[in-house]
Short mmCIF file of C-alpha atoms in Angstrom, two decimals:
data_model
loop_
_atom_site.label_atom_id
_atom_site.label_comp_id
_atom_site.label_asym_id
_atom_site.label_seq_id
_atom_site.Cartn_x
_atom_site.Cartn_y
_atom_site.Cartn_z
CA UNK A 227 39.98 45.88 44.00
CA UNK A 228 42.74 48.11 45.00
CA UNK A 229 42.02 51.18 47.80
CA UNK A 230 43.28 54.43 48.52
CA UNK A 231 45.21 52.71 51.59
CA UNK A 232 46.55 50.49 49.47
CA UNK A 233 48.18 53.73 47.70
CA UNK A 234 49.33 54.81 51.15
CA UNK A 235 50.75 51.97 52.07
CA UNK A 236 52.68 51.42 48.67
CA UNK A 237 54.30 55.09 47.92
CA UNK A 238 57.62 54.25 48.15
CA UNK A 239 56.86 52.00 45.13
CA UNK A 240 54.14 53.75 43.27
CA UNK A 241 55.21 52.92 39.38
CA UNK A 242 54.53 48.88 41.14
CA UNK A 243 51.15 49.95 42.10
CA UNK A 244 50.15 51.38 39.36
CA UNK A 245 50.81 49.04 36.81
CA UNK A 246 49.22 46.19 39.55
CA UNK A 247 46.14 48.69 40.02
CA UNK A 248 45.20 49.26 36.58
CA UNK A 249 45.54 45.25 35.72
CA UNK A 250 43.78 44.19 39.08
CA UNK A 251 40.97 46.75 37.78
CA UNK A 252 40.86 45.44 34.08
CA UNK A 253 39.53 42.19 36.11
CA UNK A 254 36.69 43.79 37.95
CA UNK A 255 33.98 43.12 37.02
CA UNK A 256 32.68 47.11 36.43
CA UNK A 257 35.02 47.79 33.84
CA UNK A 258 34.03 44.48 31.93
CA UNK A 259 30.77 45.29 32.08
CA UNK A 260 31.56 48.35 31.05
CA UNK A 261 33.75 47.61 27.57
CA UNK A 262 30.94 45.37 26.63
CA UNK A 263 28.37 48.00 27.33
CA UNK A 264 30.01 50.08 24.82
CA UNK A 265 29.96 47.36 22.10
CA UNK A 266 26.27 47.10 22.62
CA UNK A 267 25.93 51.19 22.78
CA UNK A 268 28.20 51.09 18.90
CA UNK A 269 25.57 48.56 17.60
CA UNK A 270 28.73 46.04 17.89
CA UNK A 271 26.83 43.30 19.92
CA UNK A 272 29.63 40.97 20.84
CA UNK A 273 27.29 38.09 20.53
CA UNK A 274 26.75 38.55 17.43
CA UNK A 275 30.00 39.60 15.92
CA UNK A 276 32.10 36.35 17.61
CA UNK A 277 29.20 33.85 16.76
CA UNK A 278 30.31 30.96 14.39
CA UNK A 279 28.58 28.43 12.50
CA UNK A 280 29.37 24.63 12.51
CA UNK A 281 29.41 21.49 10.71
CA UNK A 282 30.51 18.37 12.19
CA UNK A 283 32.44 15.68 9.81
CA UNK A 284 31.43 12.07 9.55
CA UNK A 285 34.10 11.63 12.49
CA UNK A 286 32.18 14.10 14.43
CA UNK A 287 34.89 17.08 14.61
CA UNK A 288 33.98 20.26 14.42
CA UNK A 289 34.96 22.60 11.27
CA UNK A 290 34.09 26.26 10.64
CA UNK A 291 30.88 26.27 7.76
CA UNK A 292 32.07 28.65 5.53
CA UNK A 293 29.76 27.53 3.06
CA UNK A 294 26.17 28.97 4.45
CA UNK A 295 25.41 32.71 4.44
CA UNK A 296 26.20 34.18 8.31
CA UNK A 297 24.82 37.93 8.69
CA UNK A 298 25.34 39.86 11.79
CA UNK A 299 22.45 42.07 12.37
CA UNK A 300 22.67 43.93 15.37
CA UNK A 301 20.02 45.97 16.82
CA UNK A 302 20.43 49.54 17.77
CA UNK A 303 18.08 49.18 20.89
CA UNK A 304 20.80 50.02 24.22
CA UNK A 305 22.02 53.02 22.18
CA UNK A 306 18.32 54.18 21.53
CA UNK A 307 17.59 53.67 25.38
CA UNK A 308 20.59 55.58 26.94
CA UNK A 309 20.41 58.31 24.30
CA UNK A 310 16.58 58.89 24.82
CA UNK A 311 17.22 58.89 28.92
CA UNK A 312 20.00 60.85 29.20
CA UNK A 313 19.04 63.85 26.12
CA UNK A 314 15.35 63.54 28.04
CA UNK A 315 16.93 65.11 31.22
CA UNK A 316 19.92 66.85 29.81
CA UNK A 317 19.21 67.87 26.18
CA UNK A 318 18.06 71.73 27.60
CA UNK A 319 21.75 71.77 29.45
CA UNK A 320 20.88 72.77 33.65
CA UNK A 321 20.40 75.96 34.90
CA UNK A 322 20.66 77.69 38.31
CA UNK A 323 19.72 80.55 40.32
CA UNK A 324 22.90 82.52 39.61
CA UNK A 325 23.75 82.55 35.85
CA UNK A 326 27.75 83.15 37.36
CA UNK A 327 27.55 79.73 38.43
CA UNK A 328 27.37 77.73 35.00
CA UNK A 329 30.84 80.13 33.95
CA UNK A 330 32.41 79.30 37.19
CA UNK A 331 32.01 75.22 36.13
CA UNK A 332 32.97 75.93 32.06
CA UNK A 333 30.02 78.07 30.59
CA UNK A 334 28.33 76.93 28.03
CA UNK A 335 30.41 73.75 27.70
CA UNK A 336 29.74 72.34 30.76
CA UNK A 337 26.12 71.42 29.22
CA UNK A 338 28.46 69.25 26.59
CA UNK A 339 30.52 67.72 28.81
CA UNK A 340 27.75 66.95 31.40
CA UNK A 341 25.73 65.42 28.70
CA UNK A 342 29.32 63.41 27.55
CA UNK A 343 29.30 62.15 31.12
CA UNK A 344 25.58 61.49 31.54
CA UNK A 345 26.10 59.27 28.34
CA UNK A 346 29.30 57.15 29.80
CA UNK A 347 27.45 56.65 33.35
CA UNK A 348 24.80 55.12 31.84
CA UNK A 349 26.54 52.96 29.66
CA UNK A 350 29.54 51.85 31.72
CA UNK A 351 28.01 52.41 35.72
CA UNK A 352 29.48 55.36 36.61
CA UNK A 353 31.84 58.32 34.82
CA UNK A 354 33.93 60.85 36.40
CA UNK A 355 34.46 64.61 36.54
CA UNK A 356 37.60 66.29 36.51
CA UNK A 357 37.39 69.87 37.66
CA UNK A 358 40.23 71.45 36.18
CA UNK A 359 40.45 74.82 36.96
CA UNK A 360 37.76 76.59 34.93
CA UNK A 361 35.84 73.85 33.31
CA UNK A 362 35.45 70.55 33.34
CA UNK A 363 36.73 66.96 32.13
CA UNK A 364 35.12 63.58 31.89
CA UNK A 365 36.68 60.15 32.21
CA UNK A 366 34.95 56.62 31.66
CA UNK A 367 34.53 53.67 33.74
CA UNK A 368 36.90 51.98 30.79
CA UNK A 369 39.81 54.58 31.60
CA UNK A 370 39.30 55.48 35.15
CA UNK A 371 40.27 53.57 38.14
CA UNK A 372 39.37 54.92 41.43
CA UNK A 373 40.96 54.43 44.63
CA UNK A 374 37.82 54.47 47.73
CA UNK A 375 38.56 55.12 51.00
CA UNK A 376 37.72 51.55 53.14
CA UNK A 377 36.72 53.96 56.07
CA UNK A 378 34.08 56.18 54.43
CA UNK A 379 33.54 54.75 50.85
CA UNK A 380 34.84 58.16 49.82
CA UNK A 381 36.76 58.88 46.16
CA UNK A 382 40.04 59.76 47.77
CA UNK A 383 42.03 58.72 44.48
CA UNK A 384 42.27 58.00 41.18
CA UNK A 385 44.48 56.52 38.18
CA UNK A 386 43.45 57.34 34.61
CA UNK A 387 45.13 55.63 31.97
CA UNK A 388 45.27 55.55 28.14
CA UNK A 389 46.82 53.71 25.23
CA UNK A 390 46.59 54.02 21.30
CA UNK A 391 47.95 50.72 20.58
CA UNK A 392 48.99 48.06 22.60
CA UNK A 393 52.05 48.31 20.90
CA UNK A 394 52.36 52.45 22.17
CA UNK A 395 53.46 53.35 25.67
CA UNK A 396 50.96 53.70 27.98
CA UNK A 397 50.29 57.02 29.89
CA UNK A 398 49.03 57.26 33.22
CA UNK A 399 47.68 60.24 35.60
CA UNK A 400 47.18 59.61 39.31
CA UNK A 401 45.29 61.96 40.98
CA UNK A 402 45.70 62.86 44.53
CA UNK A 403 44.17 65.02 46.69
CA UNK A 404 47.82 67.05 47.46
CA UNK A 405 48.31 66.59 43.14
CA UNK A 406 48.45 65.30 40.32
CA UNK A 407 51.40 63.54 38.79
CA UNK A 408 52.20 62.02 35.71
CA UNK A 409 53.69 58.87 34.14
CA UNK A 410 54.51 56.98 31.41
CA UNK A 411 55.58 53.02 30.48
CA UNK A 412 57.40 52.40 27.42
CA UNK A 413 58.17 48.88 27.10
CA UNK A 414 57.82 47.91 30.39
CA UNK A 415 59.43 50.41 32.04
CA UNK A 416 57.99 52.86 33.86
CA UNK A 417 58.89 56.62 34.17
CA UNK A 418 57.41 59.86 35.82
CA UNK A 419 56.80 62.42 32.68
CA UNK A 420 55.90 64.84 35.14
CA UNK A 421 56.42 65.85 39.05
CA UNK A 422 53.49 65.77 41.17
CA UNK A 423 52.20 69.39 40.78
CA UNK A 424 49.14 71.37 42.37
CA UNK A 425 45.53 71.66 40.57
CA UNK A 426 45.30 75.32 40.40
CA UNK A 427 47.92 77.75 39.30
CA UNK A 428 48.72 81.50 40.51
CA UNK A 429 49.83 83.27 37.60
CA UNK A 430 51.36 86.16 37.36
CA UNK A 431 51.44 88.69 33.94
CA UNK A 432 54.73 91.20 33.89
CA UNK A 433 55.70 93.14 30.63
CA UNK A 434 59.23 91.68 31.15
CA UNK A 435 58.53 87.75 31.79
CA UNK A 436 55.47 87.82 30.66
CA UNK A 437 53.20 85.08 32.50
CA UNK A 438 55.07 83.43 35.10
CA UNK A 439 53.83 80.66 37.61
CA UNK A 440 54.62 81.73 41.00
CA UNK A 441 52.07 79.44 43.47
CA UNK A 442 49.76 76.70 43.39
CA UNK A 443 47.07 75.62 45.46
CA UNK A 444 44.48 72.29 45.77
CA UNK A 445 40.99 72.30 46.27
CA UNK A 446 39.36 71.18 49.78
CA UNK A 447 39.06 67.43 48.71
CA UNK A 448 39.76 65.63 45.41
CA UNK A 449 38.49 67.28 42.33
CA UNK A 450 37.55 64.43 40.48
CA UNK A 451 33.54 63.33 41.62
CA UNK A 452 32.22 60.73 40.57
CA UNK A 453 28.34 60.57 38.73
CA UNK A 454 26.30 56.97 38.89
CA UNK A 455 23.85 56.35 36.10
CA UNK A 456 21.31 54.80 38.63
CA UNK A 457 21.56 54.49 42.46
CA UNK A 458 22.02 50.39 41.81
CA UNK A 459 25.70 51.39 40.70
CA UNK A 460 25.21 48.64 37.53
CA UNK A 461 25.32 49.57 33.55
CA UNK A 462 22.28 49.99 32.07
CA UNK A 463 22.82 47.10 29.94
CA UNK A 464 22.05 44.86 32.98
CA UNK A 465 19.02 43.03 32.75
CA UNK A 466 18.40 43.67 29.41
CA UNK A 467 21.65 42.06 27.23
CA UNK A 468 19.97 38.57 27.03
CA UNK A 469 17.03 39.92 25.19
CA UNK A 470 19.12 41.88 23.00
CA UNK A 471 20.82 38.61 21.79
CA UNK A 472 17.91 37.07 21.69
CA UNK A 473 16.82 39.48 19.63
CA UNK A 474 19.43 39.76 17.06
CA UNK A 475 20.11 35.94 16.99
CA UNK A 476 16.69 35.84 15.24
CA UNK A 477 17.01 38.48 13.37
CA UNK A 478 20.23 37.65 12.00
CA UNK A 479 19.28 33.57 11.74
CA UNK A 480 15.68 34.40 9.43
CA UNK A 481 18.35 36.69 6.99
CA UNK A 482 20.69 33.49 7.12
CA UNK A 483 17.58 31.19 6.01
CA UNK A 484 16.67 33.97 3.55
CA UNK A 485 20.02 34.31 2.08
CA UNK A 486 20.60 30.40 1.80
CA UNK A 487 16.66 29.87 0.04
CA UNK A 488 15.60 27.59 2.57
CA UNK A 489 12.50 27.40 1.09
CA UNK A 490 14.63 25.00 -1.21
CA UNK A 491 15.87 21.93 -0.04
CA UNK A 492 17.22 18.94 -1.46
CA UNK A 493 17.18 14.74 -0.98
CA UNK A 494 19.75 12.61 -2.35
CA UNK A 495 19.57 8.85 -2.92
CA UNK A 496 22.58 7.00 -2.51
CA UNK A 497 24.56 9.40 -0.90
CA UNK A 498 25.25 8.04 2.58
CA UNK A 499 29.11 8.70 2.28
CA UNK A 500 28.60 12.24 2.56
CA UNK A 501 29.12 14.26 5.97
CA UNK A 502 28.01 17.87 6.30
CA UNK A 503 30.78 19.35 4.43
CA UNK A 504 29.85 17.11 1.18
CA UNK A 505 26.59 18.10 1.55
CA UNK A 506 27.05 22.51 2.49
CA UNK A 507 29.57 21.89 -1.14
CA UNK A 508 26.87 20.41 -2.76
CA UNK A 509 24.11 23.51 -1.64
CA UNK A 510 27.07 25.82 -2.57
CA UNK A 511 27.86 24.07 -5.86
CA UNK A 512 24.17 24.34 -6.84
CA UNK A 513 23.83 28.01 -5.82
CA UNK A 514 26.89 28.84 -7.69
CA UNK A 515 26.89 26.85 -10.86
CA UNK A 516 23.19 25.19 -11.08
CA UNK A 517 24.08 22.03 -12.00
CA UNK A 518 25.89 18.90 -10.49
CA UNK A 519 27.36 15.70 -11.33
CA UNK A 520 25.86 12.32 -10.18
CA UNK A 521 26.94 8.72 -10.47
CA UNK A 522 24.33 6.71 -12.19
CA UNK A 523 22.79 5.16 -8.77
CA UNK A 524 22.42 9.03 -7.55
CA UNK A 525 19.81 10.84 -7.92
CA UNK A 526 18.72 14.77 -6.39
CA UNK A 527 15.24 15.80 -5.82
CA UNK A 528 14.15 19.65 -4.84
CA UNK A 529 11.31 20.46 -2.42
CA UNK A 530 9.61 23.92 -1.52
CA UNK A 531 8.71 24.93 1.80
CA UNK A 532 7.57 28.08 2.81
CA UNK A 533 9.66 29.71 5.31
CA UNK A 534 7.87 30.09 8.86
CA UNK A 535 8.46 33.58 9.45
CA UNK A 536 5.26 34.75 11.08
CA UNK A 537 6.13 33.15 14.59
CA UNK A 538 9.50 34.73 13.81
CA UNK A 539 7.98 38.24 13.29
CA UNK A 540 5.70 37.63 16.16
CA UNK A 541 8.40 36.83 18.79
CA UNK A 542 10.33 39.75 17.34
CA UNK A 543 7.64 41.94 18.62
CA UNK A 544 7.34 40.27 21.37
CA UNK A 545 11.11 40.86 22.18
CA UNK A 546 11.02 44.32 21.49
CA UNK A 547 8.00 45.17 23.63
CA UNK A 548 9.78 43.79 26.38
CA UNK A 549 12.91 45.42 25.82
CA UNK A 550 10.56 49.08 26.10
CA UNK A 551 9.00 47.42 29.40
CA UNK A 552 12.21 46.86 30.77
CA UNK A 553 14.53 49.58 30.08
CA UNK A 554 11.40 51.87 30.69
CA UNK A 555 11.60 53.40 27.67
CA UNK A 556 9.25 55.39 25.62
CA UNK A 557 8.46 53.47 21.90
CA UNK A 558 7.66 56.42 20.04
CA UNK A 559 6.17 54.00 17.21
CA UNK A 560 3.03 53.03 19.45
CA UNK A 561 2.55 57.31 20.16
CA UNK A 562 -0.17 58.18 18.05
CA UNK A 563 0.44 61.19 16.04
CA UNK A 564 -2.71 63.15 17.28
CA UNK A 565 -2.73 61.78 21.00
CA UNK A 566 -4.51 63.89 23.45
CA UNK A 567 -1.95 65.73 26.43
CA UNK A 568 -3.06 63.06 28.97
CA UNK A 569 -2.22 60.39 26.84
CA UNK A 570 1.31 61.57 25.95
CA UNK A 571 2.21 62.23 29.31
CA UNK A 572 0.90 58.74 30.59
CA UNK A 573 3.32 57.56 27.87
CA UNK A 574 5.94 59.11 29.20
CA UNK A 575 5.38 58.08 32.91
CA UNK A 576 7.34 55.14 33.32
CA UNK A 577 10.62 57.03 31.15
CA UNK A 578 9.88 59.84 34.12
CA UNK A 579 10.25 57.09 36.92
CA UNK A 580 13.48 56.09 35.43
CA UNK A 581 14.87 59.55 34.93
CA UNK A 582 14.31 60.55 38.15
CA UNK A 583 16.04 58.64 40.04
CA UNK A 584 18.86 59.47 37.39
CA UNK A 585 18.54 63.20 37.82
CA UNK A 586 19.15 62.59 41.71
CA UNK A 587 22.89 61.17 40.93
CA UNK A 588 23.11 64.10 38.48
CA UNK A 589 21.95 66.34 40.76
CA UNK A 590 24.73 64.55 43.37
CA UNK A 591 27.40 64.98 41.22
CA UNK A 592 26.77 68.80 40.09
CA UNK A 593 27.03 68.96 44.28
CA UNK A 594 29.84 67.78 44.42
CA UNK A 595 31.56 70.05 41.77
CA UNK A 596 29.81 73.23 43.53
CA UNK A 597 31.29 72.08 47.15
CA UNK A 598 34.61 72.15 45.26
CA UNK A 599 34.40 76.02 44.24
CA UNK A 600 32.73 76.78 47.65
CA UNK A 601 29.31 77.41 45.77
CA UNK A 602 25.73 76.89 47.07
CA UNK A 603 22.95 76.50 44.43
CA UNK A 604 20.69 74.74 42.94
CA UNK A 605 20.43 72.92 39.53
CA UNK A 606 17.44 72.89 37.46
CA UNK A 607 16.24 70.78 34.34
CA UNK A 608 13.84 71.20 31.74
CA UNK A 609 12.95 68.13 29.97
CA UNK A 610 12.77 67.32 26.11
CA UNK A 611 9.42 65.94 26.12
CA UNK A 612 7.02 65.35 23.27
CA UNK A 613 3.80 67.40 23.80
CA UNK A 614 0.57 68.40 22.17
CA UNK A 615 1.67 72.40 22.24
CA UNK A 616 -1.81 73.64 20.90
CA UNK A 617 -3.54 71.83 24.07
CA UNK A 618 -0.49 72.25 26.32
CA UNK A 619 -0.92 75.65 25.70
CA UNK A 620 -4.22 76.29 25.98
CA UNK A 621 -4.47 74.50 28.85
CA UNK A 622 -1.75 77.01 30.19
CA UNK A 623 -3.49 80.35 29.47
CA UNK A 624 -6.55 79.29 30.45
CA UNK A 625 -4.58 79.48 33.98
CA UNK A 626 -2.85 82.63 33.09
CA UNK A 627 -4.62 85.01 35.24
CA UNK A 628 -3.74 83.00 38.30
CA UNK A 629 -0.09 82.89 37.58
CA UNK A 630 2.69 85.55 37.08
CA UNK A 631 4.71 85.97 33.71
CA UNK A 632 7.53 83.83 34.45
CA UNK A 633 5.28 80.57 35.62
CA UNK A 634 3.62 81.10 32.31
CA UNK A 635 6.65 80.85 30.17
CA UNK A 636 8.13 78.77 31.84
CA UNK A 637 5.41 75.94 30.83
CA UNK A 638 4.80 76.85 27.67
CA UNK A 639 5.87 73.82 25.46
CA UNK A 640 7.49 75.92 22.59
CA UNK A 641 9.87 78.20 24.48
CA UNK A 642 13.67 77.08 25.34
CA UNK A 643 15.70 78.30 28.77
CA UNK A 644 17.40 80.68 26.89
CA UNK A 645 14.25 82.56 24.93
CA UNK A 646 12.22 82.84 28.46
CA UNK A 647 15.18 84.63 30.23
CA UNK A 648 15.54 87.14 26.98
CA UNK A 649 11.55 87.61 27.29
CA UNK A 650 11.91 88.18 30.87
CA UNK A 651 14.73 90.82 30.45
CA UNK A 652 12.87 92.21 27.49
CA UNK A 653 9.63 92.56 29.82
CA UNK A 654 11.44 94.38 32.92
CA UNK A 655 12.84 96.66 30.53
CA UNK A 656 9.62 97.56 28.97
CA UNK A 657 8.91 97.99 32.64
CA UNK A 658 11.41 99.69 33.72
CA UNK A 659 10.87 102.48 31.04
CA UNK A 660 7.32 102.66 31.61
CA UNK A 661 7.97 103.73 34.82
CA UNK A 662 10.22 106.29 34.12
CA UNK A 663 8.10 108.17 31.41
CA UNK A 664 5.01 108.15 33.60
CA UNK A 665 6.31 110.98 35.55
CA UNK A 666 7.05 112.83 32.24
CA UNK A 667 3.88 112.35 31.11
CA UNK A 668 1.88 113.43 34.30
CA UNK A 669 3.97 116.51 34.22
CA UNK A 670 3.23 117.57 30.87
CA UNK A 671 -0.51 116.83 31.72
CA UNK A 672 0.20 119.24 34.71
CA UNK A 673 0.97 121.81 32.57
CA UNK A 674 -1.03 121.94 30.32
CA UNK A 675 -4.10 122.00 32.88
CA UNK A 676 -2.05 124.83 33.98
CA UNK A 677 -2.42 126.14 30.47
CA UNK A 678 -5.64 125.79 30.03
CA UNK A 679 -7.04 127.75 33.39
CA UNK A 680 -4.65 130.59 32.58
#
């Protein structure tokens, strides 16, 4: 792995180092982890998708069999598991104490692209924010690679890169904290497409010019922070891609059987010349046609088996039991549909172990961005939970003389961020005006007392 004073010590050469930075990277580890990770996440389970059959000749090489059926079923389980973690703590955006904050970091947007880079973190380790300007961008661990300090483990650079086709040129960005500049290789040969230039622009509007770019100016420290899925700086993936294989092996071998009538099988006398391939034509020929030709000493006899599928189906269950217990997920199939409030939520405990120690490197990397703009608050998360809302809110008003209005919406099961802060303006209006028409109204009482002892 390359370092920030590795830059340094290489910028009278920097097109070298860039090209040896990315390719050194494309090794590590991290971003193979991270490529594969994304497979698994598009239900593309290498494993599965590169696995071949065999059949050995009567020499004893191996030949493709291109006779027997080969399906590819892969399971959908690592998508399932990142999507439910990351939507669980992110799917009601973040909110914080001053609503200019959230426009200051891209509005309503940044809930999009903080969900886009909860998503890639999980999947690939870590993803990467790019405050530009007035909102912000998100790079993968699969297009991203970052130069840390040696000193203080500190993001001090960065190189993304992209490519349509290997066959396309290849465009690079290097972020530093003085700039950002921007190249290109076509061929081979590399170019700057554009001089290292500042992060922010001053802009200025004239009737005549129109807008013109008169300054620039950088932020205190790179703007590009990085955000960890999990404070073990691994893909989710880890741990649990054996059991996926597993899984789908099994899966995809009991369709093979199915698809090839195992149940079926055949003996044939005098018919010791034949290697596998004879013998996968033969299946196919009988498949295909029905009938076959013998010599006179041959003869073919069928047998029925059933097909042992229930220690199949078993260890299938088995498999993806462990696969919840592991990832520490919530199997929404084994939540009954009229489970009690203290049974959901002890369903949901060990997804809420997990997610918090996820919501601390969110909560690290919205930091980050904040200590960019010079901003001190404090993000806030509502989670997408599945509830009982008739006990949930019972159980809630029961308590409501205890608690003020905004405690009480703000834990009632049915009500979204953005309906409790419209009920809350709505309420100190109706407030407000109330208190400005009581003084009306105890002056008209006034006089017509007045009135009345006249």
């Amino acid at each position: 792995m390359l370092t920030y004073q590795d830059l340094q010590e290489n910028q009278n050469n920097l097109t070298d180092f860039l090209r040896r930075a990315i390719n050194v990277y494309k090794s590590d580890a991290l971003y193979i982890t991270a490529k594969e990770a994304e497979l698994y996440a598009r239900m593309l389970n290498p494993t599965i998708m590169t696995y071949k059959k065999i059949l050995y000749t009567v020499t004893g090489k191996a030949v493709p069999d291109n006779y027997s059926a080969n399906h590819k079923c892969a399971s959908n389980f690592f998508n399932r598991f990142i999507t439910q973690e990351n939507q669980y703590l992110l799917g009601n955006g973040v909110t914080f104490n001053d609503d200019s904050t959230k426009e200051r970091l891209g509005g309503a947007d940044f809930d999009i692209q903080l969900q886009k880079a909860g998503r890639k973190a999980l999947v690939g380790a870590v993803s990467y924010g790019f405050l530009n300007d007035d909102h912000i961008e998100v790079f993968g661990a699969d297009e991203f690679v970052p130069l840390w300090d040696e000193e203080t483990g500190a993001l001090r650079s960065g190189i993304r890169f992209w490519q349509i086709d290997d066959r396309k040129p290849l465009r690079t960005t290097l972020f530093e904290e003085d700039g950002v500049t921007e190249y290109i290789c076509r061929s081979g040969t590399w170019s700057v497409l554009q001089e290292k230039r500042p992060y922010i622009y001053v802009v200025k509007v004239s009737e005549a010019d129109g807008a013109t770019i008169y300054d620039g100016q950088n932020y205190p420290s790179l703007p590009v922070v990085p955000l960890w899925g999990n404070p073990y700086h691994q893909s989710e993936l880890v741990g649990i891609k054996s059991q996926i294989d597993a899984y789908d092996l099994i899966k995809s071998g009991f369709a093979n059987d199915l698809d090839d009538v195992s149940m079926l099988y055949w003996t044939i006398t005098n018919a010791g010349g034949m290697d596998d391939i004879d013998l996968a034509k033969f299946i196919e020929r009988m498949r295909v046609t029905k009938a076959v030709t013998l010599d006179d000493e041959q003869k073919v006899e069928s047998h029925q088996v059933d097909i042992p599928y229930q220690s199949r189906e078993a260890y299938l269950q088995r498999l993806e039991n462990d696969l919840y217990n592991d990832a520490m997920a919530l199997n929404m199939h084994q939540l009954a549909s009229n489970a009690t409030a203290t049974a959901i939520r002890a369903s949901y405990e060990p997804l809420n172990n997990k997610v918090d120690q996820f919501e601390y490197c969110v909560i690290d990397f919205i930091k980050g961005l904040l200590e960019l703009l010079g901003i001190e608050d404090e993000p806030t998360f509502k989670r997408s939970m599945v509830v009982n809302q008739t006990e949930e809110t019972q159980m809630i008003l029961s308590a409501g003389q205890y608690l003020d209005d905004e405690t009480i919406l703000r834990h009632l099961p049915f009500l979204s961020l953005d309906e409790i802060d419209s009920i809350l303006d709505n309420l100190a209006r109706e407030d407000l005006e109330r208190i400005e028409t009581e003084p009306i109204i105890e002056e008209e009482q006034a006089i017509d007392e007045s009135v009345v002892t006249d």
